[in-house]
XYZ file of C-alpha atoms in Angstrom:
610
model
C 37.958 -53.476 21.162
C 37.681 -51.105 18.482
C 35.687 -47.210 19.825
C 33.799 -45.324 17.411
C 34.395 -41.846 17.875
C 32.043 -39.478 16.365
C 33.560 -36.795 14.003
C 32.854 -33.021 13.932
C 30.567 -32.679 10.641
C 28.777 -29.768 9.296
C 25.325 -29.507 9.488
C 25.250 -29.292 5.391
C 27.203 -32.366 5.398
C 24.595 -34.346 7.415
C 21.023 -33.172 6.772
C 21.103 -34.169 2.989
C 18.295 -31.968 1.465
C 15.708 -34.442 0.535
C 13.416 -31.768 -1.879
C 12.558 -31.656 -5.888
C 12.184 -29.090 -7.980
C 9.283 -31.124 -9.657
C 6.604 -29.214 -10.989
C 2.902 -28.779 -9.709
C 1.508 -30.216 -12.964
C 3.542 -32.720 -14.658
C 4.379 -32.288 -17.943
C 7.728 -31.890 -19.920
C 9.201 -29.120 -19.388
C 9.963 -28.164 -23.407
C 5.869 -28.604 -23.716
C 5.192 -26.358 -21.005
C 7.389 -23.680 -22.546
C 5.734 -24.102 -25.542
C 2.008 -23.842 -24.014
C 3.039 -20.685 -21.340
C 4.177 -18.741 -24.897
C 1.536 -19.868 -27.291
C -1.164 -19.705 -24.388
C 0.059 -15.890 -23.493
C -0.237 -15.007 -27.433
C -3.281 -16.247 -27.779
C -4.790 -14.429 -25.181
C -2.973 -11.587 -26.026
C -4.290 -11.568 -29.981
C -7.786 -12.076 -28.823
C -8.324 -8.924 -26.974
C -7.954 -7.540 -30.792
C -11.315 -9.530 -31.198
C -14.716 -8.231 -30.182
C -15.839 -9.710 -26.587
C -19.256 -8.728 -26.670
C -22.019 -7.251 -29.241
C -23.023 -4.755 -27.698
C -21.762 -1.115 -25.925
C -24.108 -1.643 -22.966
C -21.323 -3.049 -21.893
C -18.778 -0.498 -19.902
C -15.540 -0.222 -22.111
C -17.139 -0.870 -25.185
C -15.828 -4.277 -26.108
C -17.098 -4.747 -29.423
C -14.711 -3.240 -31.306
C -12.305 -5.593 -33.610
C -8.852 -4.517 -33.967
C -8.448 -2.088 -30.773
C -8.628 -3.101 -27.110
C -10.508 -1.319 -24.752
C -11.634 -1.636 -20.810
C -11.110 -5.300 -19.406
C -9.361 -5.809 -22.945
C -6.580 -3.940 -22.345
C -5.645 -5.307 -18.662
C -5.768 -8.926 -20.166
C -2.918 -7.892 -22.903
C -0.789 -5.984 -20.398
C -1.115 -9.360 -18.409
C -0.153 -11.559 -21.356
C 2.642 -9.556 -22.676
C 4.415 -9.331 -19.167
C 3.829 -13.062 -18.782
C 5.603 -13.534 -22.445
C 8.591 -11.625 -21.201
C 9.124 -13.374 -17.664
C 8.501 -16.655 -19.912
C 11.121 -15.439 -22.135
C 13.214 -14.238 -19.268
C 13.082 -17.257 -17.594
C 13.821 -19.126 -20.419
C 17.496 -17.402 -19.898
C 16.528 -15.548 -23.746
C 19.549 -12.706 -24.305
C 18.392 -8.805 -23.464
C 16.014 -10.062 -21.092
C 17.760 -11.750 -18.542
C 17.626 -8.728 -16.189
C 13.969 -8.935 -15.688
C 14.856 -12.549 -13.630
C 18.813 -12.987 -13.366
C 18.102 -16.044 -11.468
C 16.211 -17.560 -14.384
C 13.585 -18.095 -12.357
C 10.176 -18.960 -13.604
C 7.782 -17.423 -10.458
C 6.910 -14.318 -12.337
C 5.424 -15.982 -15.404
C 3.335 -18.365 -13.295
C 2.256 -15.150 -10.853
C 1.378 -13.125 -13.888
C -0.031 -15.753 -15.650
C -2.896 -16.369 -12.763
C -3.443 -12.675 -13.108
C -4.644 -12.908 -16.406
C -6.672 -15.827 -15.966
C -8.014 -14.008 -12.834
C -8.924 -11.048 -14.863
C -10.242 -12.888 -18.207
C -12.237 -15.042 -16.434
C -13.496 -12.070 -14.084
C -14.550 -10.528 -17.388
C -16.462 -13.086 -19.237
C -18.608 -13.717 -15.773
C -19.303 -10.114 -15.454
C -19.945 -9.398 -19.226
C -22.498 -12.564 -18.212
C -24.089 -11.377 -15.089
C -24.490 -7.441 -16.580
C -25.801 -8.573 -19.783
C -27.536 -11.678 -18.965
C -25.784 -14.781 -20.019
C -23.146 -16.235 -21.607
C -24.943 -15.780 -25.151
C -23.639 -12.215 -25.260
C -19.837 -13.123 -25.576
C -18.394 -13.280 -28.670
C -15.489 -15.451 -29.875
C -12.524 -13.062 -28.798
C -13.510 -13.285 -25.170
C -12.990 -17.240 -25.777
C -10.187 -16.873 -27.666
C -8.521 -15.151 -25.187
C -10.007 -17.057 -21.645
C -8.836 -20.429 -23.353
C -4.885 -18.650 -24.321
C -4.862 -17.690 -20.741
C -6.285 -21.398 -19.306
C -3.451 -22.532 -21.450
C -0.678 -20.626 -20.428
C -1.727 -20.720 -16.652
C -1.441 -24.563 -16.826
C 2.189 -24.439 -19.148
C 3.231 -21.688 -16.022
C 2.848 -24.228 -13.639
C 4.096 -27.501 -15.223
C 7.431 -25.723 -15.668
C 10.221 -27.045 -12.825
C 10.054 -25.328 -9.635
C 12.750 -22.756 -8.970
C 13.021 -23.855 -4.571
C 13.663 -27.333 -3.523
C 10.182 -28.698 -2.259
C 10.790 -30.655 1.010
C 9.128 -34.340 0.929
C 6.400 -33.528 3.297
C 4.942 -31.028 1.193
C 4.269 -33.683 -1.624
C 0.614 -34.473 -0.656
C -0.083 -30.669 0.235
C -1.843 -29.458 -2.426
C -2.438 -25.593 -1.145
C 1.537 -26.431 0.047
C 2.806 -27.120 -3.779
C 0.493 -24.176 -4.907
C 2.480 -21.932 -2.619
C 6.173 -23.395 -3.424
C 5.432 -23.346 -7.120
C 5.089 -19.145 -6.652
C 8.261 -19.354 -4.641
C 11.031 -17.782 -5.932
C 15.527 -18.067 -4.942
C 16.874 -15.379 -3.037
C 18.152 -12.725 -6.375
C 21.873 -12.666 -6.576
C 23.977 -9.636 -6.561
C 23.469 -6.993 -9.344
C 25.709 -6.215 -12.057
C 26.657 -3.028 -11.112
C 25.533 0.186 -13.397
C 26.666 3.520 -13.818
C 25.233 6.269 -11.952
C 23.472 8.209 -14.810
C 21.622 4.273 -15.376
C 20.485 3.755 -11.830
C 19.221 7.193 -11.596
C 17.347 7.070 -14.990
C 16.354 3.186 -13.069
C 14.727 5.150 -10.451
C 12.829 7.809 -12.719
C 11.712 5.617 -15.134
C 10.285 3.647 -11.996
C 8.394 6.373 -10.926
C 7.165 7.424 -14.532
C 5.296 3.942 -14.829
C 4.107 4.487 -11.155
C 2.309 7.468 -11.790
C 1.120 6.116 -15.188
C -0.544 2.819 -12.914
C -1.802 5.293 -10.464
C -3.154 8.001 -12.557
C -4.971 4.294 -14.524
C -6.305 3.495 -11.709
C -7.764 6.499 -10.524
C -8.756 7.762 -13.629
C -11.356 4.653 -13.273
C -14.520 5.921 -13.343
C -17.066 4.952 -10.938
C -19.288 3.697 -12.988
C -17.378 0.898 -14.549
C -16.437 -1.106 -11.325
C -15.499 -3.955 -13.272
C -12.461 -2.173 -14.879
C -11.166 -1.434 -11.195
C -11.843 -4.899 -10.411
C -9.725 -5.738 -13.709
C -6.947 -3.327 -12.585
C -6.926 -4.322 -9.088
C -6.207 -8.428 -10.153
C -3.516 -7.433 -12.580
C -1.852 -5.269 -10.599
C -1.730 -7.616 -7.550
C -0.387 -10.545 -10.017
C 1.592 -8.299 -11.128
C 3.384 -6.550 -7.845
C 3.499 -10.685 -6.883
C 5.774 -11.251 -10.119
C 7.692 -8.000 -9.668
C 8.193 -9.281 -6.070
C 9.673 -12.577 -7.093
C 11.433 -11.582 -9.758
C 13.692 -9.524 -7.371
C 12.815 -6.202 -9.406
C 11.022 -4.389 -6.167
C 14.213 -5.663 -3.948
C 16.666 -4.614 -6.371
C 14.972 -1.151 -7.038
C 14.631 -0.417 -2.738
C 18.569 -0.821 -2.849
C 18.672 1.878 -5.524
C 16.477 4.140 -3.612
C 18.019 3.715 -0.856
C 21.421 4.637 -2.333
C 20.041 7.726 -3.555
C 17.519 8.973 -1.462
C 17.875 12.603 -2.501
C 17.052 11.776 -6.250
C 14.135 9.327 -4.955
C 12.821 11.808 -2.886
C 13.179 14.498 -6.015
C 11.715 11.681 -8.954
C 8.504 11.332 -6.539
C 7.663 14.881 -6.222
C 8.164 14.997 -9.482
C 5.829 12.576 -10.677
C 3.102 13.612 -7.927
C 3.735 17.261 -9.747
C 2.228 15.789 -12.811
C -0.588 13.756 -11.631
C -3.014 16.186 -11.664
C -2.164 17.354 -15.454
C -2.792 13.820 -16.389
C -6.237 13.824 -14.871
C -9.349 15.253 -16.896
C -11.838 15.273 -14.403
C -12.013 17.238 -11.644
C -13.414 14.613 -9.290
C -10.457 12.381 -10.091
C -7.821 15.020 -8.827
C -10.197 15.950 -5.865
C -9.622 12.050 -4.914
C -6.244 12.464 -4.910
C -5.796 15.751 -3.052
C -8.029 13.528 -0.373
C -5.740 10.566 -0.830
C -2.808 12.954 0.125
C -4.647 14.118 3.257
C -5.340 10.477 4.532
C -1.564 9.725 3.821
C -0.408 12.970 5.573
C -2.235 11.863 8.754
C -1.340 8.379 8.514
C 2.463 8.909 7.937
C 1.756 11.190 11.381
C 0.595 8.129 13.063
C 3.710 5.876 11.491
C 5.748 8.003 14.084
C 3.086 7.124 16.872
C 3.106 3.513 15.762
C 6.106 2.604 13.356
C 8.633 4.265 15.267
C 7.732 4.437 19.037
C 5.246 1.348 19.483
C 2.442 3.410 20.801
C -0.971 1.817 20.156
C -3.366 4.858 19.140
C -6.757 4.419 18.362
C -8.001 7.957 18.340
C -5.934 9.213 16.239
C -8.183 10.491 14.121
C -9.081 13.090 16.940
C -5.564 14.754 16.536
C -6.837 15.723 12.450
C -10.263 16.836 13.973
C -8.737 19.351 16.380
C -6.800 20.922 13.670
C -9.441 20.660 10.792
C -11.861 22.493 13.813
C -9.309 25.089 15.025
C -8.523 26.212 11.197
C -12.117 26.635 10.877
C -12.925 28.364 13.736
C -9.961 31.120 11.800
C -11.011 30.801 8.758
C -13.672 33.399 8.024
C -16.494 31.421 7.927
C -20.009 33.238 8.385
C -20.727 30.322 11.381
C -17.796 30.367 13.031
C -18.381 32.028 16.371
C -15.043 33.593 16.242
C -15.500 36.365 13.308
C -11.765 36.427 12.892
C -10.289 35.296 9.048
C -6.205 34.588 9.743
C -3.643 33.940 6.435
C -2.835 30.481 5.531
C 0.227 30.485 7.380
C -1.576 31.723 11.077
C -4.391 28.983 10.518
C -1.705 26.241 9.676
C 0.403 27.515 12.867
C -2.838 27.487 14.618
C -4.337 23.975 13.691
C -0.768 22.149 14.250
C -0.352 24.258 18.166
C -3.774 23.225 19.086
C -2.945 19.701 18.275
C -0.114 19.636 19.485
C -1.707 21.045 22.761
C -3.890 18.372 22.982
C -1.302 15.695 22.092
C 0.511 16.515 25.204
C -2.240 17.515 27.232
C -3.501 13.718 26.501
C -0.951 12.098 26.530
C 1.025 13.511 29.701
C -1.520 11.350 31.814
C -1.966 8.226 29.892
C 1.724 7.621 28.468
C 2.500 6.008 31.598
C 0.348 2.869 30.358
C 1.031 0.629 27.690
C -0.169 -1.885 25.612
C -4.073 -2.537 25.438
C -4.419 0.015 28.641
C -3.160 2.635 26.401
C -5.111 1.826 23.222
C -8.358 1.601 25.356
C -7.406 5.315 26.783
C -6.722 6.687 22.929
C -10.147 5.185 22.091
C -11.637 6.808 24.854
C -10.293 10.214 24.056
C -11.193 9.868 20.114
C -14.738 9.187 21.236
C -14.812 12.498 23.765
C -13.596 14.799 21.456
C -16.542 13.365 19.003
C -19.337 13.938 21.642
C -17.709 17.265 22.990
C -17.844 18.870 19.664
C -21.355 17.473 19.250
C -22.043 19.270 22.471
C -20.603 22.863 22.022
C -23.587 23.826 20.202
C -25.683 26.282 22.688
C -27.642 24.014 24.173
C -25.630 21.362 25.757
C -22.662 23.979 26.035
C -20.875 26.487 24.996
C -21.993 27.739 21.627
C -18.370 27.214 19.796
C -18.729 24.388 17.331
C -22.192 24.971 16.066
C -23.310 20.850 17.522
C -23.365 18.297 14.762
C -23.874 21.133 11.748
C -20.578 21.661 11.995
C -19.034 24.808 11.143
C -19.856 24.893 6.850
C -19.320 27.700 4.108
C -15.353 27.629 5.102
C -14.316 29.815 2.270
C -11.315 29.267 -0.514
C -7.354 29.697 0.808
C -5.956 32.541 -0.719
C -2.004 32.594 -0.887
C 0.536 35.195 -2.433
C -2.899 36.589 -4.101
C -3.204 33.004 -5.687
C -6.949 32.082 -5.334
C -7.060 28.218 -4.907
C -10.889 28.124 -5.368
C -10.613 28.761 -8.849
C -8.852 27.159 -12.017
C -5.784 28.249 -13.212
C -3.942 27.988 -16.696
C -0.520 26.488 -16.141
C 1.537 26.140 -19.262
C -1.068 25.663 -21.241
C -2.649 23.325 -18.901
C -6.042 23.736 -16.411
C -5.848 23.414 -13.294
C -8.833 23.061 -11.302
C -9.600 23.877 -7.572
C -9.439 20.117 -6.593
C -5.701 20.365 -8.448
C -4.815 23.559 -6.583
C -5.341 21.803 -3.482
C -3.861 18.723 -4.442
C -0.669 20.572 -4.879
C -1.010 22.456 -1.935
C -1.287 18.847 0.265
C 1.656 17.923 -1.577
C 4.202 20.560 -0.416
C 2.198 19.451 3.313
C 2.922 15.588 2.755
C 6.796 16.643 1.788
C 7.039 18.993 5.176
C 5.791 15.654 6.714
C 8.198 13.120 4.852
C 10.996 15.630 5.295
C 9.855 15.382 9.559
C 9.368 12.230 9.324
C 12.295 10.924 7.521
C 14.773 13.236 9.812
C 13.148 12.308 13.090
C 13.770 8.835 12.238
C 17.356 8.781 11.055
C 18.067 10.633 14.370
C 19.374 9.975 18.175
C 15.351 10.592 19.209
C 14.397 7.903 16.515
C 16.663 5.581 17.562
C 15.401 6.288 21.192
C 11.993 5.526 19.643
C 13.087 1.937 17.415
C 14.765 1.099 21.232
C 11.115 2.004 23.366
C 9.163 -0.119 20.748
C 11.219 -2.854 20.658
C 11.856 -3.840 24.434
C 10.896 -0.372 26.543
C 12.357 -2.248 29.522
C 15.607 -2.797 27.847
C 15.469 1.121 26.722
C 15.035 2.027 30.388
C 17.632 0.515 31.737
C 20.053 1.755 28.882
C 19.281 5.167 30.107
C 16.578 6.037 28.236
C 13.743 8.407 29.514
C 11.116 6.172 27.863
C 8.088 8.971 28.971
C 9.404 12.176 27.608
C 10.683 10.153 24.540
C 6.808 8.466 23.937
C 5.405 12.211 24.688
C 7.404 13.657 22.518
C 6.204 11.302 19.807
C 2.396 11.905 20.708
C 3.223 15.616 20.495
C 4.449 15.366 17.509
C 2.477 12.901 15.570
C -0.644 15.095 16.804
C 1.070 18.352 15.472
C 1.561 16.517 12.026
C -1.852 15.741 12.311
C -3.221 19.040 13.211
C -1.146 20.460 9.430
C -3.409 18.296 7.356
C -6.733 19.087 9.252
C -6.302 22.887 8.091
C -6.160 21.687 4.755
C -8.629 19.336 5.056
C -11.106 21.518 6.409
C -10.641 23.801 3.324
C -10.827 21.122 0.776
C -14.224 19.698 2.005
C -15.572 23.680 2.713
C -17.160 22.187 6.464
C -15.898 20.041 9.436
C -18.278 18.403 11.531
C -17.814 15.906 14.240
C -19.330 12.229 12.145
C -16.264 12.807 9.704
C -14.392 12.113 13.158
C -15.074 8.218 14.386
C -12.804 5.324 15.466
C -14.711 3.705 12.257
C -16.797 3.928 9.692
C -17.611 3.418 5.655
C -15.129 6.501 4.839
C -12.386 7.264 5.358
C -10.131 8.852 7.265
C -11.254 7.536 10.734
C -8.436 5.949 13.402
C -9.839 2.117 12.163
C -8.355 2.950 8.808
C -5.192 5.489 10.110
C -4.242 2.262 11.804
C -4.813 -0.089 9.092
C -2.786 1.876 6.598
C 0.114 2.212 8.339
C 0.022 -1.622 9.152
C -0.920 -2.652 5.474
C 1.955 -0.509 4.313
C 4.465 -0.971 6.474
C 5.314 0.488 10.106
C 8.116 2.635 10.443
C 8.689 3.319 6.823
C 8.032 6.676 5.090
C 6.391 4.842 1.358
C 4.499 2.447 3.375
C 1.527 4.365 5.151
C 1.436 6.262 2.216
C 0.835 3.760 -0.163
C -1.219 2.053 2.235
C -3.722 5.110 2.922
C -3.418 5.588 -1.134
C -5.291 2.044 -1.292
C -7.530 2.436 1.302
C -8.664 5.348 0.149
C -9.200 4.057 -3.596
C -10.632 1.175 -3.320
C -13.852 2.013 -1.503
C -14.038 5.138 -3.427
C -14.026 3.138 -6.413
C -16.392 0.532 -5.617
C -19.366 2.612 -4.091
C -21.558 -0.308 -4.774
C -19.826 -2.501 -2.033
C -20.247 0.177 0.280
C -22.283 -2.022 2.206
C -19.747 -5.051 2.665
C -16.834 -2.538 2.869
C -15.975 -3.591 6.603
C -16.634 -7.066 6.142
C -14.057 -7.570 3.307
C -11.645 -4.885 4.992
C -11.499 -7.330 8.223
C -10.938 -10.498 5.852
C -8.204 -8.294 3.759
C -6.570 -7.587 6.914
C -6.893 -11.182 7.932
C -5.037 -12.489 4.439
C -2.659 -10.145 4.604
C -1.719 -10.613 8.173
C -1.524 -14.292 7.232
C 0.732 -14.047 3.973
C 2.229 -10.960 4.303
C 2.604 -9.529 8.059
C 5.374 -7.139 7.457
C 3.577 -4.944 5.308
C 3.340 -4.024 1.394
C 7.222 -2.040 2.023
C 8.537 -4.109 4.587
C 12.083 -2.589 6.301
C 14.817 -5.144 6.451
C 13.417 -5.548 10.183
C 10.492 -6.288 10.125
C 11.124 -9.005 7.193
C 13.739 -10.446 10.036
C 10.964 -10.561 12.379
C 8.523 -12.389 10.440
C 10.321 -14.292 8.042
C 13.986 -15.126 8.949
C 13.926 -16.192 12.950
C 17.375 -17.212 12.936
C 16.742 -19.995 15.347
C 17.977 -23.761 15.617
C 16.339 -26.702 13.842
C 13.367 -27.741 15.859
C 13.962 -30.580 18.559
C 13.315 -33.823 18.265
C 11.683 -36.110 20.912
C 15.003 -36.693 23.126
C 15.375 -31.944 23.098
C 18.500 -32.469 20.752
C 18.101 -30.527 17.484
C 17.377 -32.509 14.314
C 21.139 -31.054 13.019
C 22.895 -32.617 16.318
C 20.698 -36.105 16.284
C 21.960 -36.383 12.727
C 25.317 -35.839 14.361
C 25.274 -38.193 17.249
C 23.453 -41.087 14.942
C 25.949 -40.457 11.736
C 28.989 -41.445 15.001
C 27.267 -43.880 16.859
């Protein structure tokens, strides 16, 4: 009698991968090469064409031979669609932009310029009043990118799609974006990375000074912008670009640190209106704070929902020094004393709150933050004379906060700078930018030390921490303390920029910003524990709503189902840490059991012997 004795395999060698790289539409794949390049072109050459007759239009789009408004976002689109086509297509000098030959971007960037097309042709409909007032270059270019959108997606898939996926349809929309994990990168010389990195940040501030440049009364342009540049960040993304750019910045943090000052140097010399700089000295001041919070949140795992209490104590206590004609203090410190002053009284209250209620955690402790956010509302409501103490003049606030004045530079009034204006919303722009790189700087060196670690350990497993020696209380107070202080720096800014404080610009939530609903929702939308996350995360929260005022009455609604798609497709955050993209993505656990608890891998094993 002969025994069969089963053999020690591999799993590779026994679960056979049963996926196809077939595409989502099928079609040969020269033809779809052919219709993703000749769609892309022709979308591209009819944004030369007039899309409408008339100017009523914003962006004037009836001029022939030179894009402008929605035109121009539909050529960017088409022309970075035409070089991940021709990138993918493994074309020489462009390899670089997808070294895996991958064809994700195109498709990504291709849907972005449908998106946008087609989002132009139904508002130049709906603000003009039909579909009588386009011209032929708005069909011109909405058939191109119909074209190229459908060539994008009949080209082979760049992942394996397992069987069961086959009659999916949202689950072959979703593989066809997918992308390889990027290979290694050739590796450059120094002086190329670093130009790499400064050439990044160049076209950053170029997109960001775009965007905000925007004026309010062309929403559909910042509709435009935002489609593209989501498409856009998706190609980038799967391309391997953004991972391959993190690695540089992280290998040279100094020079990242120095290119992004840089360019945030020159984005208020780029602006022409003073409202548009004034937006982003505010954008700074709701990144400040929420970076503050990242080291509440990100680092230690402390749920805070008042946070926005911490800003209001220092915003009040730099008021109260300020000078002001109704401040019932009568004294007028430097900028240096009323910065001291704002971060010590919020850092007074940090531990005076949190000494009591650190001891709780989870939802017990988030319920406590709440509460204290809302008392500090009502008490400053109250110190008005009547219900109290006559100290923070009730819910007038304290107004007529008068103009920082440092080294006998006035920042109330403009100021020639080689040749170049800048106004009092630019003065104070620059000002909250040496105050946001104080904070990175604390941030960055609080996180990289023994304390940070402490903190990563208490928000991971505070159990674990404990019994590893760690005193989890002090540690978690002295991240209260000083996420409240950091807090308390921007307030006395804040307070200066807006000329009044009064307790309404101080709720858990509410249409504007900064209030502890949005704090919180930055730092989670960019990214906890990072230092570019909150603030690109506060710098869209921030722009979006200020951008489209005429949503200002659906602004929570589409905030909660923004949170609720991003929490679905992307939980780690916008900048994700290697970490968190562990924790959500890459579990590192067995193959799921089958109905007799062996894994799928040792079934195959046991069957392949039998």
């Amino acid at each position: 009698m002969t025994t069969n004795i089963p053999t020690q395999k591999s799993t590779d060698a026994v679960k056979t991968p049963t996926g196809d790289t077939a595409p989502l539409i099928p079609l040969p794949a020269a033809l779809a090469r052919v219709l993703t390049l000749a769609g892309s072109a022709v979308a591209l050459a009819g944004t030369f064409l007039a899309w409408t007759w008339t100017d009523e239009f914003p962006g004037n789009l009836t001029i022939t031979g030179y894009p402008g408004g929605l035109q121009v976002l539909t050529l960017i689109g088409a022309a970075l669609t035409i070089l991940f086509a021709l990138s993918g297509y493994g074309i020489r000098g462009l390899r670089w932009l997808t070294p895996g030959g991958t064809h994700s971007p195109a498709r990504a960037t291709s849907l972005g310029v449908l998106g946008a097309t087609g989002y132009a042709l139904g508002a130049i409909s709906y603000v003009l009043g039909g579909v009588v007032n386009l011209e032929p270059g708005a069909w011109v270019s909405a058939i191109g990118a119909l074209i190229a959108a459908l060539g994008a997606f009949a080209l082979p898939a760049d992942v394996p799609r397992d069987a069961d996926d086959a009659t999916n349809p949202w689950a072959r929309f979703r593989h066809s974006l997918a992308a390889p994990e990027p290979g290694r990168a050739k590796e450059l010389p120094s002086w190329a990375e670093i130009l790499i990195i400064s050439t990044a940040f160049g076209i950053g501030l170029y997109v960001f000074s775009f965007g905000i440049g925007i004026d309010t009364d062309n929403p559909e342009l910042f509709i435009g912008f935002l489609i593209i540049t989501g498409f856009s960040f998706t190609a980038l993304t799967r391309a391997g670009l953004l991972k391959r750019l993190s690695a540089l910045t992280a290998k040279y943090r100094t020079v990242t640190l120095t290119a992004a000052f840089v360019a945030a140097i020159c984005f208020p010399f780029t602006q022409t209106n003073d409202q548009f700089a004034l937006i982003g000295a505010n954008i700074l001041i709701f990144a400040t704070v929420a970076l503050g919070l990242n080291v509440v949140v990100g680092l230690a795992g402390l749920l805070d929902l008042g946070y926005v209490a911490f800003l209001g104590v220092g915003a009040y206590a730099a008021a109260l020094v300020s000078g002001s004609p109704q401040s019932s203090i009568g004294v007028q410190f430097p900028f240096w004393a009323a910065v001291l002053t704002g971060a010590a009284a919020s850092l007074i209250f940090g531990v005076l709150i949190g000494a009591p209620t650190l001891r709780l955690r989870g939802d017990y402790l988030a319920i406590v933050t709440l509460g204290f956010g809302e008392i500090f509302r009502i008490t400053m409501n109250n110190l008005n004379g009547n219900s109290g103490p006559d100290v923070t003049n009730g819910s007038n606030g304290i107004p007529n906060i008068p103009d920082l004045e440092i080294f006998g530079f006035d920042l109330g009034i403009p100021h020639d700078v080689l040749g170049q204006e800048l106004t009092r919303s630019g003065n104070y722009y620059l000002l909250m930018l040496l105050c946001t790189l104080v904070v990175v700087t604390v941030f960055r060196r609080s996180a990289d030390s023994r304390i940070g670690r402490a903190w990563v350990a208490i928000r991971e497993d505070e159990t674990a921490a404990t019994a590893m020696g760690i005193n989890g209380f002090r540690l978690k107070l002295l991240a209260f303390a000083l996420g409240a202080s950091l807090a308390g720096l921007a307030g006395t800014v804040q307070a200066h920029v807006s000329y009044s404080v009064t307790p309404e610009q101080y709720q858990f939530a509410g249409s504007v910003p900064p209030n502890s609903a949005f704090l919180l929702a930055a730092v989670i939308l960019g990214g906890m524990g990072t230092i570019s996350g909150p603030l690109v995360g506060a710098a869209l929260l921030y722009l979006i709503p200020a951008k489209l005022q005429f949503m200002a009455e659906y602004q929570l609604l589409l905030f909660g189902v923004a949170l609720m798609l991003l929490m679905r497709f992307r939980p780690e955050g916008l900048v994700a840490d290697r970490r968190k993209q562990l924790e959500f993505h890459e579990t590192g656990q067995l193959d799921v059991p089958d109905d007799k608890g062996l894994p799928e891998t040792a079934t195959g094993v046991a069957k392949a012997g039998a």
